Amino acid sequence: MKKSVFSTLALICAFLFCISSVGCFDNKSGNEAQEVDSLVDDSLLADSEAQEDVFMPKGADELFDDFFFNFAANKKLQRARIQSPLPWYNNKVLKKKTTKGNWAMDHFFMEDGYYTLIFDEKKQIDVVKDTTVNHVIVEKIFLEKNNIKQYYFDRLKGEWMLTSINEMPVDSSRNASFLKFYYRFSSDEEYQLQSINDLVTFSAPDPDDDFNTITGMMVPDQWPTFKPSLIPGKVIYNIYYGQPYLKTNQKVLLIRGIANGLESELVFQNKNGVWKLIKFMS
């Protein structure tokens, strides 16, 4: 009996070792190749399932950004931090409620490798480090579709929770004028060049020396040489930490890399109804 159990366990271990080893599939038949392809196609699902036992680091609820990066990467945590049933609104009108069982994992901008933030002025950027913030709205902005999906988070009893979702047209946004301009700016190179101020303050990598930075003033014709390597369009994000949007004539767009530490800052001003890029750092 013991020998039989031992033999069965040995076979199972050998099988698991084989499917986890690349060498087992070096010479595969058509059916085996199809099975491997299926494993590759389901890799994202497997990754999510593997994260079932991953918990958020202690203290991550102190700062929203720390919580949110865990929320976007951890399937178990994401489901645990959703109020159920979760209300969905369309322009503040309740449309439906979703239970945790019907929730689909949302990785937000994690798969893009970067995210964007919009402020009225640079000094507002410090709000992302404010541990007293208890209400945050993450906006997924579909520029091409003229639609915004807002995720409302509240810190309840010391823990951040997704409490509701609201969808609305870009026209209803506090940043509507800028977002409409930026969509064209990001997708139309000719319009982009027309939207560069006569003189632009900039800091950018030296195109002739990867280890140096050039800082100074440039004219529109120099934009193609020094512009940031990434100007995202179609879908961008914004996180509203409670900073006031006073519909001023200035917007600061931050483009932040998630794992590489890269960051670009673009400053736009509305002059007589026309948005212009006046400063950038990359």
Short mmCIF file of C-alpha atoms in Angstrom, two decimals:
data_model
loop_
_atom_site.label_atom_id
_atom_site.label_comp_id
_atom_site.label_asym_id
_atom_site.label_seq_id
_atom_site.Cartn_x
_atom_site.Cartn_y
_atom_site.Cartn_z
CA MET A 1 0.00 0.00 0.00
CA LYS A 2 2.78 2.44 1.01
CA LYS A 3 4.67 1.54 -2.14
CA SER A 4 1.58 2.25 -4.24
CA VAL A 5 1.06 5.67 -2.65
CA PHE A 6 4.75 6.49 -3.07
CA SER A 7 4.64 5.52 -6.74
CA THR A 8 1.56 7.67 -7.35
CA LEU A 9 3.19 10.68 -5.66
CA ALA A 10 6.34 10.16 -7.69
CA LEU A 11 4.35 10.17 -10.92
CA ILE A 12 2.54 13.38 -9.92
CA CYS A 13 5.82 15.10 -9.02
CA ALA A 14 7.36 14.02 -12.29
CA PHE A 15 4.37 15.37 -14.21
CA LEU A 16 4.46 18.74 -12.40
CA PHE A 17 8.19 19.01 -13.00
CA CYS A 18 7.70 18.25 -16.67
CA ILE A 19 5.01 20.87 -17.30
CA SER A 20 7.10 23.51 -15.48
CA SER A 21 10.21 22.69 -17.50
CA VAL A 22 10.82 24.08 -20.98
CA GLY A 23 12.80 20.96 -21.89
CA CYS A 24 9.69 18.77 -21.73
CA PHE A 25 8.23 20.60 -24.73
CA ASP A 26 11.27 20.72 -26.98
CA ASN A 27 9.89 17.91 -29.16
CA LYS A 28 6.11 18.23 -28.98
CA SER A 29 3.38 16.77 -31.17
CA GLY A 30 0.56 18.86 -32.64
CA ASN A 31 -1.71 18.19 -29.64
CA GLU A 32 1.07 19.00 -27.20
CA ALA A 33 1.85 22.24 -29.04
CA GLN A 34 -1.80 23.24 -28.81
CA GLU A 35 -1.74 22.52 -25.07
CA VAL A 36 1.36 24.70 -24.61
CA ASP A 37 -0.21 27.53 -26.59
CA SER A 38 -3.21 27.32 -24.32
CA LEU A 39 -0.94 27.61 -21.30
CA VAL A 40 0.67 30.72 -22.79
CA ASP A 41 -2.68 32.28 -23.66
CA ASP A 42 -3.88 31.75 -20.10
CA SER A 43 -0.73 33.18 -18.53
CA LEU A 44 -2.43 36.35 -17.31
CA LEU A 45 -5.14 34.31 -15.63
CA ALA A 46 -2.52 32.09 -14.01
CA ASP A 47 -0.66 35.16 -12.77
CA SER A 48 -3.83 36.51 -11.20
CA GLU A 49 -4.58 33.18 -9.54
CA ALA A 50 -1.02 32.97 -8.24
CA GLN A 51 -1.56 36.29 -6.50
CA GLU A 52 -4.43 34.92 -4.41
CA ASP A 53 -2.02 34.47 -1.51
CA VAL A 54 -0.37 37.89 -1.89
CA PHE A 55 -1.30 40.38 0.81
CA MET A 56 -0.78 44.14 0.95
CA PRO A 57 2.24 45.30 2.97
CA LYS A 58 1.42 46.60 6.42
CA GLY A 59 0.99 50.37 6.42
CA ALA A 60 0.21 50.67 2.68
CA ASP A 61 -3.19 52.16 3.56
CA GLU A 62 -1.42 55.24 4.90
CA LEU A 63 -0.72 56.60 1.43
CA PHE A 64 -3.25 56.17 -1.37
CA ASP A 65 -0.61 55.53 -4.05
CA ASP A 66 0.87 52.66 -2.02
CA PHE A 67 -2.57 51.14 -1.64
CA PHE A 68 -3.56 51.65 -5.26
CA PHE A 69 -0.51 49.97 -6.79
CA ASN A 70 -1.27 46.92 -4.65
CA PHE A 71 -4.97 47.15 -5.52
CA ALA A 72 -4.18 47.16 -9.27
CA ALA A 73 -1.82 44.17 -9.02
CA ASN A 74 -3.47 41.86 -6.48
CA LYS A 75 -6.67 40.07 -7.46
CA LYS A 76 -7.52 38.95 -3.93
CA LEU A 77 -6.93 42.41 -2.47
CA GLN A 78 -8.95 44.08 -5.21
CA ARG A 79 -12.03 41.99 -4.53
CA ALA A 80 -11.64 42.43 -0.79
CA ARG A 81 -11.52 46.22 -1.13
CA ILE A 82 -14.71 46.65 -3.17
CA GLN A 83 -17.93 47.57 -1.45
CA SER A 84 -20.61 45.08 -2.41
CA PRO A 85 -22.97 45.66 -4.03
CA LEU A 86 -20.97 48.36 -5.82
CA PRO A 87 -23.08 51.19 -7.31
CA TRP A 88 -22.41 52.26 -10.92
CA TYR A 89 -23.59 55.68 -12.06
CA ASN A 90 -23.95 57.38 -15.42
CA ASN A 91 -23.55 61.12 -14.92
CA LYS A 92 -24.44 60.65 -11.25
CA VAL A 93 -27.62 58.68 -12.08
CA LEU A 94 -27.60 55.15 -10.60
CA LYS A 95 -27.69 52.52 -13.36
CA LYS A 96 -26.81 49.23 -11.64
CA LYS A 97 -25.07 47.54 -8.74
CA THR A 98 -22.35 44.91 -9.03
CA THR A 99 -21.48 42.19 -6.53
CA LYS A 100 -17.93 41.01 -5.83
CA GLY A 101 -18.72 37.76 -7.63
CA ASN A 102 -19.34 39.67 -10.88
CA TRP A 103 -16.30 41.93 -10.58
CA ALA A 104 -13.64 41.62 -13.31
CA MET A 105 -10.03 42.27 -12.33
CA ASP A 106 -8.87 45.71 -13.51
CA HIS A 107 -5.10 46.29 -13.76
CA PHE A 108 -5.66 49.97 -14.64
CA PHE A 109 -2.40 51.47 -15.98
CA MET A 110 -0.10 48.75 -14.66
CA GLU A 111 0.21 47.05 -18.06
CA ASP A 112 1.06 50.39 -19.74
CA GLY A 113 4.11 50.92 -17.55
CA TYR A 114 3.27 54.59 -16.90
CA TYR A 115 0.45 56.82 -15.72
CA THR A 116 -0.51 60.49 -16.00
CA LEU A 117 -1.61 63.16 -13.52
CA ILE A 118 -3.15 66.59 -14.17
CA PHE A 119 -2.73 69.63 -11.92
CA ASP A 120 -3.42 73.35 -12.15
CA GLU A 121 0.03 74.24 -10.83
CA LYS A 122 3.21 72.49 -9.83
CA LYS A 123 2.86 73.05 -6.07
CA GLN A 124 -0.26 70.83 -6.09
CA ILE A 125 1.93 67.81 -6.87
CA ASP A 126 2.82 67.47 -3.18
CA VAL A 127 -0.75 66.32 -2.46
CA VAL A 128 0.17 62.79 -3.60
CA LYS A 129 2.27 62.46 -0.41
CA ASP A 130 -0.50 63.67 1.91
CA THR A 131 -1.42 60.86 4.32
CA THR A 132 -4.47 62.79 5.59
CA VAL A 133 -6.34 62.40 2.28
CA ASN A 134 -9.40 60.17 2.79
CA HIS A 135 -11.23 60.53 -0.55
CA VAL A 136 -9.66 59.97 -3.99
CA ILE A 137 -11.05 59.68 -7.52
CA VAL A 138 -9.09 57.73 -10.14
CA GLU A 139 -10.13 58.77 -13.64
CA LYS A 140 -9.65 56.59 -16.71
CA ILE A 141 -10.01 59.11 -19.54
CA PHE A 142 -10.97 57.73 -22.94
CA LEU A 143 -10.01 60.73 -25.09
CA GLU A 144 -10.91 59.04 -28.36
CA LYS A 145 -14.36 58.03 -27.06
CA ASN A 146 -14.95 61.35 -25.25
CA ASN A 147 -15.73 59.45 -22.04
CA ILE A 148 -14.39 59.29 -18.48
CA LYS A 149 -14.74 56.41 -16.04
CA GLN A 150 -14.32 57.54 -12.44
CA TYR A 151 -13.44 55.17 -9.58
CA TYR A 152 -14.33 56.61 -6.16
CA PHE A 153 -12.19 55.48 -3.22
CA ASP A 154 -12.78 56.28 0.45
CA ARG A 155 -10.70 55.38 3.48
CA LEU A 156 -13.13 53.69 5.83
CA LYS A 157 -11.98 52.57 9.28
CA GLY A 158 -8.40 52.98 8.14
CA GLU A 159 -8.74 50.94 4.94
CA TRP A 160 -9.11 52.22 1.38
CA MET A 161 -12.24 50.90 -0.35
CA LEU A 162 -13.66 51.33 -3.86
CA THR A 163 -17.12 52.72 -3.03
CA SER A 164 -18.63 53.59 -6.44
CA ILE A 165 -18.02 54.08 -10.17
CA ASN A 166 -19.31 56.91 -12.33
CA GLU A 167 -19.14 57.35 -16.11
CA MET A 168 -19.54 60.71 -17.78
CA PRO A 169 -18.65 62.59 -20.97
CA VAL A 170 -15.43 64.60 -21.11
CA ASP A 171 -17.58 67.74 -21.36
CA SER A 172 -18.61 67.23 -17.71
CA SER A 173 -15.00 67.17 -16.50
CA ARG A 174 -13.33 69.96 -14.57
CA ASN A 175 -10.56 69.70 -17.18
CA ALA A 176 -12.81 69.48 -20.27
CA SER A 177 -11.18 72.31 -22.24
CA PHE A 178 -7.68 71.01 -21.67
CA LEU A 179 -8.58 67.35 -22.35
CA LYS A 180 -10.17 68.20 -25.71
CA PHE A 181 -7.09 70.19 -26.64
CA TYR A 182 -4.71 67.51 -25.42
CA TYR A 183 -6.38 64.74 -27.43
CA ARG A 184 -5.67 66.63 -30.63
CA PHE A 185 -2.21 67.63 -29.39
CA SER A 186 -1.28 63.99 -28.75
CA SER A 187 -2.64 62.64 -32.04
CA ASP A 188 -1.95 65.34 -34.63
CA GLU A 189 1.74 66.17 -35.19
CA GLU A 190 1.00 69.28 -37.27
CA TYR A 191 -1.38 70.62 -34.62
CA GLN A 192 1.20 69.72 -31.97
CA LEU A 193 3.79 71.90 -33.64
CA GLN A 194 1.27 74.75 -33.92
CA SER A 195 0.60 74.47 -30.19
CA ILE A 196 4.20 75.14 -29.15
CA ASN A 197 4.76 78.58 -27.65
CA ASP A 198 7.11 80.99 -29.46
CA LEU A 199 9.68 80.34 -26.74
CA VAL A 200 9.59 77.22 -24.54
CA THR A 201 11.58 76.60 -21.37
CA PHE A 202 12.84 73.04 -21.44
CA SER A 203 15.15 70.43 -19.97
CA ALA A 204 15.76 67.29 -22.01
CA PRO A 205 18.38 64.60 -22.70
CA ASP A 206 21.16 65.72 -25.02
CA PRO A 207 20.49 64.02 -28.39
CA ASP A 208 24.26 63.83 -28.91
CA ASP A 209 25.17 62.54 -25.44
CA ASP A 210 22.99 60.10 -23.49
CA PHE A 211 24.66 61.06 -20.20
CA ASN A 212 24.00 64.81 -20.39
CA THR A 213 20.94 67.06 -20.22
CA ILE A 214 20.28 70.25 -22.14
CA THR A 215 18.46 73.07 -20.36
CA GLY A 216 17.42 76.35 -21.92
CA MET A 217 14.92 77.91 -24.32
CA MET A 218 13.75 76.51 -27.64
CA VAL A 219 11.61 77.62 -30.56
CA PRO A 220 8.84 75.50 -32.13
CA ASP A 221 11.11 74.22 -34.93
CA GLN A 222 13.28 72.49 -32.30
CA TRP A 223 10.36 70.56 -30.77
CA PRO A 224 10.84 67.38 -32.87
CA THR A 225 14.44 67.16 -31.61
CA PHE A 226 13.82 67.62 -27.90
CA LYS A 227 10.24 66.55 -27.26
CA PRO A 228 9.59 63.77 -24.69
CA SER A 229 9.74 60.25 -26.07
CA LEU A 230 6.27 59.49 -24.69
CA ILE A 231 3.21 61.66 -25.24
CA PRO A 232 0.31 59.32 -24.42
CA GLY A 233 -3.02 59.67 -26.17
CA LYS A 234 -6.38 57.93 -26.63
CA VAL A 235 -6.48 56.71 -23.00
CA ILE A 236 -4.84 58.58 -20.12
CA TYR A 237 -5.37 58.67 -16.36
CA ASN A 238 -5.78 61.30 -13.69
CA ILE A 239 -5.92 60.90 -9.93
CA TYR A 240 -7.90 63.50 -8.02
CA TYR A 241 -6.60 63.67 -4.45
CA GLY A 242 -8.82 66.57 -3.50
CA GLN A 243 -6.73 69.28 -5.13
CA PRO A 244 -8.94 72.14 -6.35
CA TYR A 245 -9.46 72.56 -10.09
CA LEU A 246 -10.36 76.20 -10.53
CA LYS A 247 -10.55 76.08 -14.33
CA THR A 248 -7.41 78.19 -14.47
CA ASN A 249 -5.57 78.97 -17.67
CA GLN A 250 -2.75 76.55 -16.79
CA LYS A 251 -2.41 72.76 -16.64
CA VAL A 252 0.55 70.63 -15.61
CA LEU A 253 0.62 67.14 -17.12
CA LEU A 254 2.88 64.62 -15.41
CA ILE A 255 3.85 61.38 -17.18
CA ARG A 256 5.35 58.95 -14.66
CA GLY A 257 6.97 55.59 -15.31
CA ILE A 258 5.92 52.87 -12.88
CA ALA A 259 9.11 50.86 -12.49
CA ASN A 260 11.79 52.84 -14.33
CA GLY A 261 11.73 56.14 -12.42
CA LEU A 262 11.27 58.14 -15.63
CA GLU A 263 9.14 61.26 -15.49
CA SER A 264 8.12 64.03 -17.89
CA GLU A 265 6.40 67.27 -16.98
CA LEU A 266 4.56 69.37 -19.57
CA VAL A 267 3.14 72.80 -18.69
CA PHE A 268 0.38 74.29 -20.85
CA GLN A 269 -1.23 77.73 -20.73
CA ASN A 270 -4.44 78.94 -22.30
CA LYS A 271 -3.74 82.23 -24.03
CA ASN A 272 -6.81 84.01 -25.40
CA GLY A 273 -8.68 80.72 -25.69
CA VAL A 274 -5.76 78.83 -27.27
CA TRP A 275 -3.72 76.24 -25.35
CA LYS A 276 0.05 76.40 -25.79
CA LEU A 277 2.94 74.33 -24.42
CA ILE A 278 5.17 76.78 -22.52
CA LYS A 279 7.50 74.48 -20.60
CA PHE A 280 8.56 70.86 -20.39
CA MET A 281 11.07 68.67 -18.57
CA SER A 282 11.93 65.08 -19.47
#
